[in-house]
XYZ file of C-alpha atoms in Angstrom:
459
model
C 0.000 0.000 0.000
C 2.727 2.439 1.001
C 4.681 1.690 -2.187
C 1.604 2.384 -4.324
C 0.813 5.609 -2.460
C 4.448 6.669 -2.759
C 4.330 6.140 -6.516
C 1.134 8.175 -6.754
C 2.731 10.961 -4.691
C 5.833 10.892 -6.907
C 3.656 11.066 -10.021
C 1.739 14.017 -8.553
C 4.956 15.872 -7.670
C 6.423 15.293 -11.138
C 3.157 16.298 -12.813
C 2.888 19.412 -10.647
C 6.457 20.428 -11.466
C 5.859 19.856 -15.179
C 2.574 21.769 -15.003
C 4.213 24.718 -13.217
C 7.112 24.907 -15.666
C 4.798 24.566 -18.671
C 2.399 27.201 -17.366
C 5.247 29.597 -16.610
C 6.763 29.014 -20.054
C 3.377 29.616 -21.676
C 2.774 32.899 -19.827
C 6.307 34.123 -20.482
C 6.033 33.208 -24.163
C 2.659 34.952 -24.503
C 3.984 38.086 -22.760
C 7.065 38.100 -24.953
C 4.973 37.787 -28.131
C 2.673 40.588 -26.964
C 5.609 42.913 -26.220
C 7.204 42.079 -29.551
C 4.013 42.961 -31.427
C 3.697 46.254 -29.576
C 7.354 47.084 -30.135
C 7.186 46.327 -33.870
C 4.084 48.493 -34.323
C 5.400 51.396 -32.269
C 8.902 51.374 -33.784
C 7.465 51.339 -37.309
C 5.296 54.339 -36.433
C 8.062 56.355 -34.782
C 10.714 55.495 -37.357
C 8.865 57.807 -39.783
C 9.839 60.742 -37.532
C 13.491 59.817 -37.197
C 14.590 61.795 -40.257
C 12.915 64.996 -39.039
C 14.456 67.456 -36.621
C 15.553 66.152 -33.239
C 13.172 68.537 -31.497
C 10.228 67.295 -33.518
C 11.190 63.627 -33.004
C 11.761 64.189 -29.296
C 8.367 65.825 -28.911
C 6.616 63.041 -30.811
C 8.374 60.359 -28.746
C 7.619 62.188 -25.505
C 3.933 62.482 -26.394
C 3.818 58.793 -27.323
C 5.387 57.822 -24.002
C 2.975 60.007 -22.081
C -0.179 58.820 -23.783
C 0.265 55.121 -24.744
C -2.492 52.828 -23.506
C -0.644 50.357 -21.258
C 1.127 52.708 -18.886
C -0.285 50.811 -15.870
C 1.403 47.529 -16.825
C 4.274 48.582 -19.113
C 7.151 51.018 -19.014
C 8.253 52.620 -22.287
C 11.783 53.924 -22.793
C 13.580 55.666 -25.663
C 17.296 54.923 -25.570
C 19.964 56.730 -27.631
C 22.861 55.079 -29.403
C 25.012 55.452 -26.290
C 22.593 53.300 -24.268
C 21.247 56.189 -22.201
C 17.515 56.554 -21.545
C 16.315 59.809 -23.077
C 12.580 59.439 -22.417
C 10.723 57.148 -19.999
C 6.997 56.805 -19.448
C 7.545 56.716 -15.684
C 10.051 59.563 -15.753
C 12.076 57.797 -13.071
C 14.569 55.986 -15.282
C 15.246 58.910 -17.679
C 18.958 59.637 -17.843
C 19.955 56.175 -16.585
C 22.002 53.634 -18.470
C 20.341 50.199 -18.051
C 23.258 48.345 -19.648
C 21.196 45.245 -20.437
C 21.984 43.005 -23.395
C 18.757 43.680 -25.282
C 19.716 47.350 -25.848
C 23.217 46.527 -27.056
C 21.983 43.727 -29.335
C 19.251 45.911 -30.867
C 21.737 48.750 -31.533
C 24.317 46.383 -33.018
C 22.069 44.107 -35.070
C 19.204 46.409 -35.937
C 16.783 43.658 -34.856
C 14.371 43.259 -31.995
C 16.093 41.840 -28.907
C 14.832 40.469 -25.575
C 16.153 40.398 -22.028
C 14.833 38.761 -18.862
C 16.345 39.491 -15.491
C 16.103 41.646 -12.375
C 16.258 45.398 -12.008
C 19.409 46.411 -10.210
C 17.590 49.139 -8.305
C 14.615 47.087 -7.007
C 15.500 43.437 -7.591
C 12.178 43.030 -9.394
C 11.983 40.323 -12.059
C 11.213 41.929 -15.470
C 11.013 41.164 -19.178
C 12.260 43.776 -21.682
C 12.027 43.997 -25.481
C 14.094 46.491 -27.458
C 13.145 47.490 -31.025
C 15.630 49.543 -33.109
C 14.622 52.928 -34.557
C 15.962 52.997 -38.099
C 16.467 56.119 -40.208
C 15.686 56.418 -43.885
C 19.323 55.659 -44.667
C 19.080 52.382 -42.762
C 21.181 53.386 -39.755
C 20.033 52.700 -36.193
C 19.570 55.976 -34.334
C 18.143 54.581 -31.090
C 16.028 51.977 -29.413
C 12.453 51.950 -28.256
C 12.140 49.649 -25.235
C 9.135 48.070 -23.488
C 9.546 46.708 -19.961
C 6.998 44.699 -17.969
C 7.121 43.176 -14.516
C 6.853 39.375 -14.235
C 5.615 39.529 -10.648
C 1.932 39.209 -11.555
C 2.678 36.376 -13.961
C 4.681 34.496 -11.322
C 1.898 35.082 -8.814
C -0.677 33.693 -11.237
C 1.560 30.688 -11.926
C 2.049 30.083 -8.198
C -1.682 30.356 -7.556
C -2.450 27.882 -10.327
C 0.259 25.560 -9.008
C -1.200 25.719 -5.498
C -4.645 24.901 -6.846
C -3.201 22.035 -8.887
C -1.245 20.868 -5.834
C -4.406 20.939 -3.732
C -6.209 18.879 -6.346
C -3.243 16.493 -6.383
C -3.401 16.107 -2.600
C -7.125 15.417 -2.806
C -6.426 12.778 -5.461
C -3.669 11.309 -3.276
C -5.996 11.224 -0.265
C -8.668 9.492 -2.354
C -6.098 6.957 -3.592
C -4.750 6.306 -0.077
C -8.168 5.892 1.521
C -9.456 3.776 -1.346
C -6.336 1.605 -1.043
C -6.882 1.304 2.702
C -10.486 0.304 2.173
C -9.593 -2.104 -0.623
C -6.759 -3.671 1.370
C -8.964 -3.966 4.449
C -11.541 -5.873 2.441
C -8.751 -8.320 1.570
C -6.559 -8.403 4.685
C -9.335 -8.749 7.274
C -10.861 -11.887 5.706
C -7.377 -13.308 5.108
C -6.423 -12.598 8.737
C -9.585 -14.372 9.859
C -8.821 -17.311 7.573
C -5.235 -17.422 8.848
C -6.394 -17.487 12.460
C -8.795 -20.361 11.836
C -6.161 -22.218 9.783
C -3.759 -21.943 12.728
C -6.446 -23.257 15.086
C -7.044 -26.191 12.756
C -3.281 -26.838 12.580
C -3.209 -26.882 16.392
C -5.955 -29.500 16.466
C -9.178 -27.473 16.709
C -10.874 -29.459 13.973
C -14.333 -28.200 13.104
C -13.466 -24.502 13.561
C -15.393 -22.384 11.048
C -14.888 -19.008 9.354
C -17.822 -16.662 8.779
C -18.282 -16.115 5.051
C -18.514 -12.399 4.230
C -17.584 -12.360 0.525
C -18.887 -14.059 -2.593
C -15.637 -13.769 -4.524
C -12.441 -15.856 -4.551
C -11.990 -15.206 -0.817
C -15.483 -16.557 -0.255
C -14.559 -19.695 -2.201
C -11.428 -20.069 -0.054
C -13.578 -19.658 3.067
C -15.909 -22.417 1.888
C -12.931 -24.682 1.154
C -11.381 -24.144 4.614
C -14.730 -24.649 6.371
C -15.329 -27.841 4.403
C -11.802 -29.091 5.160
C -12.196 -28.306 8.857
C -15.542 -30.099 9.002
C -14.163 -33.190 7.282
C -11.116 -33.233 9.567
C -13.446 -33.034 12.552
C -15.478 -35.947 11.228
C -12.324 -37.959 10.504
C -10.987 -37.289 13.998
C -14.294 -38.321 15.547
C -14.280 -41.560 13.558
C -10.659 -42.160 14.558
C -11.373 -41.532 18.228
C -14.415 -43.799 18.171
C -12.417 -46.514 16.430
C -9.536 -46.266 18.911
C -11.935 -46.324 21.843
C -13.803 -49.320 20.457
C -10.648 -51.291 19.654
C -9.085 -50.442 23.019
C -12.116 -51.682 24.906
C -12.251 -54.832 22.782
C -8.568 -55.537 23.472
C -8.795 -54.865 27.172
C -10.742 -58.023 28.089
C -8.618 -60.587 26.190
C -5.420 -58.912 27.375
C -6.607 -59.191 30.961
C -7.319 -62.882 30.400
C -3.957 -63.467 28.699
C -2.079 -61.697 31.484
C -3.991 -63.577 34.189
C -3.407 -67.003 32.646
C 0.248 -66.232 31.930
C 0.816 -65.249 35.558
C -1.049 -68.354 36.718
C 1.081 -70.609 34.526
C 4.213 -68.878 35.773
C 3.480 -70.268 39.267
C 3.574 -73.828 37.927
C 7.065 -75.095 38.772
C 6.652 -77.989 36.364
C 6.943 -75.626 33.446
C 10.597 -75.187 32.637
C 13.004 -74.286 29.826
C 11.597 -72.799 26.647
C 8.039 -73.063 27.929
C 8.792 -70.883 30.960
C 10.686 -68.471 28.761
C 7.678 -68.305 26.438
C 5.373 -67.565 29.367
C 7.680 -64.726 30.452
C 7.583 -63.283 26.926
C 3.778 -63.560 26.887
C 3.556 -61.793 30.243
C 5.929 -59.022 29.173
C 4.291 -58.397 25.804
C 0.800 -58.547 27.291
C 1.892 -55.941 29.832
C 3.229 -53.743 27.041
C 0.008 -54.059 25.071
C -2.034 -53.361 28.197
C -0.068 -50.170 28.783
C -0.611 -49.143 25.156
C -4.340 -49.806 25.450
C -4.501 -47.691 28.614
C -2.717 -44.852 26.809
C -5.177 -45.096 23.936
C -8.095 -45.003 26.348
C -6.576 -41.947 28.049
C -6.281 -40.338 24.636
C -9.933 -40.972 23.802
C -10.963 -39.511 27.180
C -9.005 -36.354 26.367
C -10.521 -36.158 22.897
C -14.149 -36.504 23.962
C -13.848 -34.390 27.126
C -14.098 -37.192 29.703
C -10.563 -36.605 30.972
C -10.724 -35.230 34.527
C -8.382 -34.455 37.395
C -8.975 -35.350 41.037
C -6.978 -32.585 42.658
C -5.776 -32.940 46.222
C -2.404 -32.152 47.794
C 0.801 -33.800 46.613
C 4.127 -34.181 48.375
C 6.124 -34.014 45.148
C 9.526 -35.353 46.355
C 7.842 -38.413 47.863
C 5.826 -38.989 44.686
C 8.968 -38.801 42.509
C 10.807 -41.175 44.863
C 7.917 -43.661 44.621
C 8.129 -43.522 40.813
C 11.881 -44.172 40.965
C 11.302 -47.110 43.303
C 8.669 -48.511 40.913
C 11.240 -48.630 38.112
C 14.122 -49.659 40.355
C 14.130 -53.241 39.095
C 14.011 -52.060 35.473
C 16.951 -49.722 36.063
C 18.929 -52.582 37.591
C 18.030 -54.874 34.704
C 19.180 -52.280 32.122
C 22.323 -51.517 34.175
C 21.307 -47.844 34.531
C 22.768 -45.697 37.307
C 20.185 -43.238 38.650
C 21.281 -40.049 40.411
C 18.549 -38.365 42.432
C 18.987 -34.865 43.895
C 16.206 -33.904 46.282
C 15.489 -30.341 47.475
C 17.779 -29.049 50.210
C 14.763 -27.986 52.241
C 11.378 -29.525 52.837
C 8.836 -28.461 50.235
C 5.230 -27.819 51.196
C 2.635 -29.899 49.430
C 1.392 -28.623 46.070
C -2.074 -28.937 44.507
C -2.387 -31.774 42.008
C -3.745 -35.163 41.072
C -1.221 -37.680 42.462
C -2.333 -40.489 40.131
C -2.013 -38.328 37.030
C 1.320 -36.833 38.098
C 2.671 -40.323 38.810
C 1.562 -41.267 35.308
C 3.584 -38.342 33.927
C 6.807 -39.140 35.796
C 6.560 -42.876 35.132
C 6.145 -42.183 31.414
C 9.156 -39.853 31.353
C 11.297 -42.344 33.311
C 10.176 -45.132 30.989
C 11.227 -43.065 27.960
C 14.571 -42.216 29.596
C 15.196 -45.898 30.188
C 13.980 -46.927 26.743
C 15.705 -44.288 24.608
C 18.674 -43.368 26.805
C 19.796 -46.751 28.095
C 22.980 -46.631 26.032
C 24.125 -43.704 28.172
C 23.938 -45.931 31.272
C 22.878 -43.005 33.443
C 19.775 -41.010 34.423
C 19.751 -37.830 36.511
C 16.664 -36.719 38.450
C 16.659 -33.355 40.199
C 13.974 -31.318 41.983
C 14.357 -27.531 42.161
C 12.015 -24.740 43.169
C 11.525 -21.009 43.463
C 8.888 -18.879 45.150
C 6.183 -19.685 42.598
C 7.011 -23.056 41.028
C 8.633 -26.425 41.595
C 10.412 -28.275 38.788
C 11.361 -31.910 38.254
C 14.161 -32.407 35.726
C 14.819 -35.904 34.325
C 17.814 -36.293 32.048
C 19.196 -39.274 30.188
C 22.522 -39.596 28.378
C 21.324 -41.280 25.220
C 21.611 -40.093 21.605
C 19.108 -37.263 22.053
C 16.332 -36.198 19.698
C 16.999 -34.928 16.153
C 16.480 -31.120 16.218
C 13.891 -31.336 13.433
C 11.764 -33.679 15.577
C 11.904 -31.710 18.843
C 8.876 -29.470 18.068
C 6.803 -32.569 17.209
C 7.543 -34.945 20.102
C 4.544 -33.843 22.197
C 2.087 -34.241 19.338
C -0.200 -37.248 19.389
C 0.871 -40.304 17.382
C 4.285 -38.814 16.595
C 6.852 -41.628 16.520
C 9.919 -39.904 15.105
C 12.906 -41.776 13.734
C 13.403 -43.989 16.787
C 12.987 -47.717 16.235
C 11.635 -48.271 19.754
C 8.065 -49.506 19.896
C 5.277 -47.379 21.337
C 1.925 -45.762 20.626
C 3.270 -42.259 20.122
C 0.711 -40.679 22.449
C 2.382 -41.042 25.853
C 4.001 -37.601 25.826
C 0.842 -36.054 24.345
C -1.128 -37.371 27.329
C 1.605 -36.213 29.743
C 1.567 -32.745 28.226
C -2.215 -32.584 28.612
C -1.984 -33.635 32.268
C 0.716 -31.059 33.066
C -1.148 -28.332 31.171
C -4.314 -29.039 33.178
C -2.199 -28.569 36.302
C -1.328 -25.080 34.923
C 2.246 -26.259 34.446
C 4.636 -26.788 31.545
C 6.377 -29.810 30.042
C 9.640 -28.821 28.316
C 11.709 -31.260 26.268
C 15.168 -30.330 24.987
C 18.485 -31.875 24.067
C 20.954 -31.530 26.926
C 24.448 -30.129 26.538
C 26.848 -33.049 26.274
C 24.213 -35.429 24.910
C 20.923 -36.904 25.952
C 17.474 -35.459 26.536
C 16.365 -33.209 29.385
C 12.664 -33.238 30.304
C 11.500 -30.602 32.778
C 8.079 -30.617 34.426
C 7.271 -27.283 36.079
C 4.232 -27.008 38.360
C 2.791 -24.092 40.354
C 3.237 -24.247 44.118
C -0.202 -22.757 44.678
C -3.544 -23.277 42.989
C -4.365 -20.571 40.475
């Protein structure tokens, strides 16, 4: 918009300058032609008296200067061959020697000559035309000179330029305001479409844009609304399918796990059979965990996900989670370093079951993806407003391109480890509903650092 308005302003300035120069040139040219015509007529008339006596010529010239019609706007001078003013219609310049080029050129060439400049005495801008007075023998005996002020012409030019400039400014204002209106009719719908598109990208499927135009923008609005509606329907079908499958899997998995554990108590089962039972138990447990995560996801999607907030002694809860995975850490040969707060922390508001779910999931990921580092650090810190739990592994870390995606549902990344891809999405939802934050970043020196920050007081 500003570029277009700037171009219009530049065009107006150039046009105004061209108009002013053209108008001034026209007025000056017309004035010059008028003076030339007067000078030619008057010099032809007075040249017939040149060959008479000086006294008679002088009297005729004096009378002409006293009585010519344009005394209010023109000054008439009779100049001798020495360049001195003999007669002047104003009487003021008589006896002076103007010394301008038009007089010298007219005396030397015998032709009409012009001069434009400023009077030395007043500084006034004038235009002068000098016509030679020629005797019967063809010799130049003097010059008859008309002088006019250019002040009125310049004033008229300036007035016209101001009027033209005012019109130009009005045109510019019309262009600017019409551009603003036109751009607003485009940018406001696009801004609205952009906002809804961002909401859809963030997962708000079904969000709609109000249609206010019947042009191409209106067609785009219809397309986005239709896309959003279909995404919402697809998500609903997906959620219903996941919920249905999860519930269908839950019962047989419970039976499989129960029978596997029962068979494990039979000491008669040995060798490959016992090993097979252990594999069945382990894989059934993994599938059960995945089913529970899927059910949690469907609860979040359909609004049935709730918190049962009470008070939580966070260090004790974290220590319980570490103890739960103690056998797994020992099996994977992982050294766990736990740094508790230097001072006793007061209890914080939260759902202990949900927070345990978060920390267990993070510890499970640290063990699963960072086991090659052989070490996990857990540290609790706090300030006046928040308390943070930092869990760091020393594994290969997360590719930078995948970091922004790891908390999105069903994101698996490039890791070959098995999983549903929704564990961190559920954890992030739990922490967010506690008015906290879940930050995941690559740690300096390798590995991943996950920080859960929770408020110390209910908001």
